[in-house]
Amino acid sequence: DQQVKQNSPSLSVQEGRISILNCDYTNSMFDYFLWYKKYPAEGPTFLISISSIKDKNEDGRFTVFLNKSAKHLSLHIVPSQPGDSAVYFCAASEVGGTSYGKLTFGQGTILTVHP
Amino acid sequence: DVKVTQSSRYLVKRTGEKVFLECVQDMDHENMFWYRQDPGLGLRLIYFSYDVKMKEKGDIPEGYSVSREKKERFSLILESASTNQTSMYLCASSFLRGTLYEQYFGPGTRLTVT
């Protein structure tokens, strides 16, 4: 039972354009969402996060949008750069209690940015 | 600067062998995790530990065990390796900053079981 889903296995965009990566979740207990970026032969690195009390969080070229009613979030990268080419994972967590920060990940989306 | 290290980057083992994957973090984090990453499946949690000698099963614990004798070290054990355990194994540690956990990953161990 995949509680976090990234339905697009891959995305290809031109340098300078917008990249939009999507993620859906089913567990209503999730209240903290994160995006991780992973290069081959490296561990995932944290990119940006959003709490369920917000609907948008921005950090430079990266913006995450959360639509709680639709259980959907998206990551926008503007403008896209060739160095952004990587696998992007969406992750979700329950805050506090005995969650210990456990993350549930989506399947990942391979982003390729062409020069 | 947080550092999570894993004992091997690449490992090749035979079916039936006992395999130990070691993970060390240098930031005194309470929580440590083992995931495996497979194409099309993302990262799946195998086990995690929230304190020394404490462990809890994740989503796919079958065929694995773990050990946490010291706070900085978390070991994943494959009691009898099988070919379906060929995967990328990722260790992570996390701590509570305010009300939210920050999780940091090691570089991964690519395990091949032949």
Tab-separated table of N, CA and C in Angstrom, chain A residues 5-102:
chain	number	residue	atom	x	y	z
A	5	LYS	N	2.730	8.736	-3.346
A	5	LYS	CA	2.878	8.315	-4.744
A	5	LYS	C	3.403	9.443	-5.614
A	6	GLN	N	4.387	9.109	-6.409
A	6	GLN	CA	4.852	10.022	-7.455
A	6	GLN	C	4.571	9.302	-8.767
A	7	ASN	N	3.561	9.742	-9.465
A	7	ASN	CA	3.070	8.985	-10.611
A	7	ASN	C	3.866	9.188	-11.880
A	8	SER	N	4.755	10.178	-11.890
A	8	SER	CA	5.583	10.393	-13.082
A	8	SER	C	6.983	9.861	-12.812
A	9	PRO	N	7.376	8.764	-13.464
A	9	PRO	CA	8.716	8.220	-13.222
A	9	PRO	C	9.816	9.142	-13.736
A	10	SER	N	9.506	9.955	-14.747
A	10	SER	CA	10.539	10.815	-15.305
A	10	SER	C	9.926	12.096	-15.857
A	11	LEU	N	10.783	13.121	-15.943
A	11	LEU	CA	10.382	14.424	-16.459
A	11	LEU	C	11.580	15.023	-17.176
A	12	SER	N	11.334	15.551	-18.356
A	12	SER	CA	12.412	16.169	-19.132
A	12	SER	C	12.030	17.608	-19.452
A	13	VAL	N	12.912	18.568	-19.123
A	13	VAL	CA	12.613	19.976	-19.394
A	13	VAL	C	13.849	20.657	-19.976
A	14	GLN	N	13.602	21.791	-20.593
A	14	GLN	CA	14.678	22.587	-21.174
A	14	GLN	C	15.230	23.531	-20.114
A	15	GLU	N	16.530	23.758	-20.174
A	15	GLU	CA	17.166	24.713	-19.268
A	15	GLU	C	16.441	26.060	-19.317
A	16	GLY	N	16.211	26.643	-18.142
A	16	GLY	CA	15.556	27.945	-18.072
A	16	GLY	C	14.046	27.855	-17.897
A	17	ARG	N	13.459	26.696	-18.207
A	17	ARG	CA	12.017	26.533	-18.083
A	17	ARG	C	11.678	26.078	-16.662
A	18	ILE	N	10.371	25.960	-16.405
A	18	ILE	CA	9.912	25.494	-15.100
A	18	ILE	C	9.824	23.972	-15.076
A	19	SER	N	10.260	23.382	-13.976
A	19	SER	CA	10.047	21.952	-13.724
A	19	SER	C	8.988	21.837	-12.640
A	20	ILE	N	8.008	20.979	-12.870
A	20	ILE	CA	6.962	20.748	-11.864
A	20	ILE	C	6.904	19.263	-11.564
A	21	LEU	N	7.205	18.919	-10.317
A	21	LEU	CA	7.157	17.528	-9.884
A	21	LEU	C	5.995	17.368	-8.922
A	22	ASN	N	5.231	16.304	-9.115
A	22	ASN	CA	4.003	16.120	-8.349
A	22	ASN	C	4.072	14.925	-7.404
A	23	CYS	N	3.256	14.998	-6.365
A	23	CYS	CA	3.252	13.962	-5.339
A	23	CYS	C	1.856	13.908	-4.714
A	24	ASP	N	1.330	12.718	-4.509
A	24	ASP	CA	0.035	12.540	-3.847
A	24	ASP	C	0.212	11.641	-2.635
A	25	TYR	N	-0.603	11.834	-1.626
A	25	TYR	CA	-0.526	10.989	-0.440
A	25	TYR	C	-1.931	10.582	-0.006
A	26	THR	N	-1.999	9.497	0.746
A	26	THR	CA	-3.307	8.986	1.152
A	26	THR	C	-3.521	9.042	2.660
A	27	ASN	N	-2.442	9.102	3.430
A	27	ASN	CA	-2.560	9.039	4.889
A	27	ASN	C	-2.859	10.430	5.464
A	28	SER	N	-4.029	10.584	6.057
A	28	SER	CA	-4.444	11.884	6.604
A	28	SER	C	-3.636	12.298	7.831
A	29	MET	N	-2.890	11.366	8.401
A	29	MET	CA	-2.084	11.673	9.583
A	29	MET	C	-0.782	12.394	9.219
A	30	PHE	N	-0.408	12.365	7.962
A	30	PHE	CA	0.804	13.073	7.550
A	30	PHE	C	0.602	14.573	7.694
A	31	ASP	N	1.564	15.245	8.335
A	31	ASP	CA	1.417	16.688	8.472
A	31	ASP	C	2.719	17.437	8.222
A	32	TYR	N	3.691	16.739	7.687
A	32	TYR	CA	4.954	17.391	7.350
A	32	TYR	C	5.483	16.714	6.103
A	33	PHE	N	5.845	17.530	5.103
A	33	PHE	CA	6.201	16.986	3.805
A	33	PHE	C	7.557	17.541	3.368
A	34	LEU	N	8.334	16.684	2.717
A	34	LEU	CA	9.693	17.067	2.357
A	34	LEU	C	9.994	16.625	0.933
A	35	TRP	N	10.914	17.301	0.322
A	35	TRP	CA	11.481	16.880	-0.952
A	35	TRP	C	12.981	16.652	-0.760
A	36	TYR	N	13.430	15.511	-1.279
A	36	TYR	CA	14.844	15.170	-1.262
A	36	TYR	C	15.319	15.024	-2.702
A	37	LYS	N	16.583	15.332	-2.904
A	37	LYS	CA	17.219	15.226	-4.211
A	37	LYS	C	18.329	14.183	-4.102
A	38	LYS	N	18.449	13.336	-5.107
A	38	LYS	CA	19.463	12.277	-5.029
A	38	LYS	C	20.209	12.173	-6.356
A	39	TYR	N	21.529	12.319	-6.261
A	39	TYR	CA	22.398	12.055	-7.405
A	39	TYR	C	22.829	10.589	-7.347
A	40	PRO	N	23.195	10.004	-8.486
A	40	PRO	CA	23.683	8.612	-8.494
A	40	PRO	C	24.864	8.439	-7.547
A	41	ALA	N	24.899	7.321	-6.856
A	41	ALA	CA	26.005	6.956	-5.960
A	41	ALA	C	26.155	7.916	-4.774
A	42	GLU	N	25.106	8.685	-4.468
A	42	GLU	CA	25.119	9.530	-3.278
A	42	GLU	C	23.825	9.308	-2.496
A	43	GLY	N	23.838	9.645	-1.207
A	43	GLY	CA	22.604	9.592	-0.435
A	43	GLY	C	21.707	10.770	-0.755
A	44	PRO	N	20.409	10.660	-0.465
A	44	PRO	CA	19.492	11.787	-0.681
A	44	PRO	C	19.884	12.975	0.188
A	45	THR	N	19.692	14.167	-0.352
A	45	THR	CA	19.930	15.383	0.422
A	45	THR	C	18.641	16.186	0.492
A	46	PHE	N	18.406	16.758	1.650
A	46	PHE	CA	17.195	17.533	1.891
A	46	PHE	C	17.168	18.767	0.995
A	47	LEU	N	15.990	19.038	0.417
A	47	LEU	CA	15.846	20.181	-0.472
A	47	LEU	C	14.954	21.259	0.138
A	48	ILE	N	13.719	20.891	0.457
A	48	ILE	CA	12.758	21.850	0.962
A	48	ILE	C	11.631	21.097	1.652
A	49	SER	N	10.967	21.753	2.586
A	49	SER	CA	9.874	21.093	3.296
A	49	SER	C	8.703	22.047	3.469
A	50	ILE	N	7.572	21.471	3.897
A	50	ILE	CA	6.403	22.288	4.178
A	50	ILE	C	5.580	21.614	5.267
A	51	SER	N	5.106	22.422	6.178
A	51	SER	CA	4.228	21.937	7.222
A	51	SER	C	2.796	22.026	6.739
A	52	SER	N	1.925	21.202	7.313
A	52	SER	CA	0.535	21.170	6.846
A	52	SER	C	-0.246	22.438	7.185
A	53	ILE	N	0.326	23.291	8.017
A	53	ILE	CA	-0.371	24.545	8.340
A	53	ILE	C	-0.125	25.604	7.270
A	54	LYS	N	0.742	25.286	6.316
A	54	LYS	CA	1.036	26.231	5.240
A	54	LYS	C	0.584	25.642	3.910
A	55	ASP	N	0.442	26.503	2.889
A	55	ASP	CA	0.155	25.973	1.560
A	55	ASP	C	1.267	26.279	0.561
A	56	LYS	N	2.288	26.992	1.028
A	56	LYS	CA	3.389	27.325	0.124
A	56	LYS	C	4.644	27.596	0.939
A	57	ASN	N	5.781	27.127	0.406
A	57	ASN	CA	7.058	27.468	1.018
A	57	ASN	C	8.082	27.652	-0.104
A	58	GLU	N	8.824	28.758	-0.017
A	58	GLU	CA	9.772	29.109	-1.073
A	58	GLU	C	11.185	29.139	-0.548
A	59	ASP	N	12.124	28.683	-1.372
A	59	ASP	CA	13.544	28.786	-1.015
A	59	ASP	C	14.312	28.939	-2.315
A	60	GLY	N	14.599	30.194	-2.666
A	60	GLY	CA	15.325	30.467	-3.898
A	60	GLY	C	14.542	30.017	-5.114
A	61	ARG	N	15.133	29.146	-5.907
A	61	ARG	CA	14.466	28.674	-7.134
A	61	ARG	C	13.412	27.598	-6.867
A	62	PHE	N	13.328	27.129	-5.638
A	62	PHE	CA	12.461	26.007	-5.296
A	62	PHE	C	11.244	26.478	-4.491
A	63	THR	N	10.067	26.032	-4.929
A	63	THR	CA	8.826	26.339	-4.215
A	63	THR	C	8.030	25.049	-4.086
A	64	VAL	N	7.529	24.795	-2.888
A	64	VAL	CA	6.657	23.642	-2.687
A	64	VAL	C	5.263	24.155	-2.359
A	65	PHE	N	4.273	23.558	-3.025
A	65	PHE	CA	2.872	23.895	-2.803
A	65	PHE	C	2.170	22.681	-2.197
A	66	LEU	N	1.302	22.939	-1.228
A	66	LEU	CA	0.546	21.864	-0.594
A	66	LEU	C	-0.945	22.152	-0.712
A	67	ASN	N	-1.685	21.175	-1.216
A	67	ASN	CA	-3.150	21.242	-1.275
A	67	ASN	C	-3.677	20.120	-0.392
A	68	LYS	N	-3.992	20.461	0.862
A	68	LYS	CA	-4.379	19.442	1.841
A	68	LYS	C	-5.674	18.744	1.467
A	69	SER	N	-6.624	19.491	0.928
A	69	SER	CA	-7.917	18.879	0.612
A	69	SER	C	-7.760	17.836	-0.487
A	70	ALA	N	-6.843	18.076	-1.400
A	70	ALA	CA	-6.605	17.127	-2.483
A	70	ALA	C	-5.525	16.109	-2.132
A	71	LYS	N	-4.890	16.294	-0.975
A	71	LYS	CA	-3.761	15.442	-0.565
A	71	LYS	C	-2.708	15.414	-1.679
A	72	HIS	N	-2.314	16.594	-2.085
A	72	HIS	CA	-1.396	16.727	-3.213
A	72	HIS	C	-0.364	17.805	-2.917
A	73	LEU	N	0.887	17.511	-3.285
A	73	LEU	CA	1.895	18.567	-3.223
A	73	LEU	C	2.722	18.557	-4.493
A	74	SER	N	3.324	19.706	-4.750
A	74	SER	CA	4.144	19.814	-5.950
A	74	SER	C	5.390	20.637	-5.644
A	75	LEU	N	6.436	20.346	-6.390
A	75	LEU	CA	7.696	21.078	-6.288
A	75	LEU	C	7.919	21.793	-7.613
A	76	HIS	N	8.102	23.109	-7.540
A	76	HIS	CA	8.385	23.909	-8.723
A	76	HIS	C	9.841	24.371	-8.680
A	77	ILE	N	10.535	24.196	-9.786
A	77	ILE	CA	11.920	24.669	-9.894
A	77	ILE	C	11.961	25.673	-11.043
A	78	VAL	N	12.276	26.926	-10.693
A	78	VAL	CA	12.309	27.982	-11.710
A	78	VAL	C	13.495	28.912	-11.468
A	79	PRO	N	14.383	29.146	-12.433
A	79	PRO	CA	14.462	28.401	-13.700
A	79	PRO	C	15.227	27.092	-13.505
A	80	SER	N	14.920	26.102	-14.288
A	80	SER	CA	15.616	24.821	-14.188
A	80	SER	C	17.028	24.949	-14.767
A	81	GLN	N	17.956	24.223	-14.137
A	81	GLN	CA	19.357	24.233	-14.572
A	81	GLN	C	19.828	22.796	-14.792
A	82	PRO	N	20.801	22.583	-15.655
A	82	PRO	CA	21.290	21.210	-15.894
A	82	PRO	C	21.751	20.514	-14.606
A	83	GLY	N	22.285	21.247	-13.669
A	83	GLY	CA	22.715	20.676	-12.396
A	83	GLY	C	21.568	20.187	-11.528
A	84	ASP	N	20.328	20.534	-11.906
A	84	ASP	CA	19.159	20.035	-11.176
A	84	ASP	C	18.809	18.605	-11.578
A	85	SER	N	19.426	18.099	-12.620
A	85	SER	CA	19.151	16.742	-13.086
A	85	SER	C	19.510	15.751	-11.985
A	86	ALA	N	18.517	15.012	-11.519
A	86	ALA	CA	18.678	14.095	-10.385
A	86	ALA	C	17.360	13.348	-10.207
A	87	VAL	N	17.334	12.468	-9.228
A	87	VAL	CA	16.074	11.843	-8.816
A	87	VAL	C	15.518	12.646	-7.643
A	88	TYR	N	14.239	12.979	-7.715
A	88	TYR	CA	13.580	13.749	-6.659
A	88	TYR	C	12.572	12.847	-5.952
A	89	PHE	N	12.713	12.796	-4.633
A	89	PHE	CA	11.804	12.002	-3.824
A	89	PHE	C	10.935	12.918	-2.972
A	90	CYS	N	9.663	12.628	-2.978
A	90	CYS	CA	8.728	13.258	-2.070
A	90	CYS	C	8.654	12.370	-0.823
A	91	ALA	N	8.553	12.979	0.352
A	91	ALA	CA	8.457	12.202	1.588
A	91	ALA	C	7.462	12.862	2.529
A	92	ALA	N	6.880	12.056	3.403
A	92	ALA	CA	5.892	12.576	4.343
A	92	ALA	C	6.136	11.997	5.715
A	93	SER	N	5.720	12.755	6.730
A	93	SER	CA	5.956	12.327	8.103
A	93	SER	C	4.824	12.817	8.997
A	94	GLU	N	4.650	12.135	10.119
A	94	GLU	CA	3.773	12.636	11.170
A	94	GLU	C	4.647	13.377	12.164
A	95	VAL	N	4.153	14.497	12.656
A	95	VAL	CA	4.941	15.311	13.571
A	95	VAL	C	4.755	14.825	14.998
A	96	GLY	N	5.868	14.770	15.741
A	96	GLY	CA	5.819	14.547	17.174
A	96	GLY	C	5.477	13.131	17.581
A	97	GLY	N	5.188	12.986	18.866
A	97	GLY	CA	4.796	11.706	19.425
A	97	GLY	C	5.853	10.647	19.202
A	98	THR	N	5.431	9.489	18.766
A	98	THR	CA	6.377	8.395	18.558
A	98	THR	C	6.754	8.253	17.095
A	99	SER	N	6.638	9.331	16.330
A	99	SER	CA	7.000	9.209	14.917
A	99	SER	C	8.511	9.100	14.752
A	100	TYR	N	9.264	9.764	15.677
A	100	TYR	CA	10.734	9.760	15.601
A	100	TYR	C	11.255	10.260	14.262
A	101	GLY	N	10.401	10.980	13.533
A	101	GLY	CA	10.850	11.494	12.249
A	101	GLY	C	10.862	10.459	11.150
A	102	LYS	N	10.144	9.350	11.334
A	102	LYS	CA	10.075	8.351	10.261
A	102	LYS	C	9.504	8.987	9.006
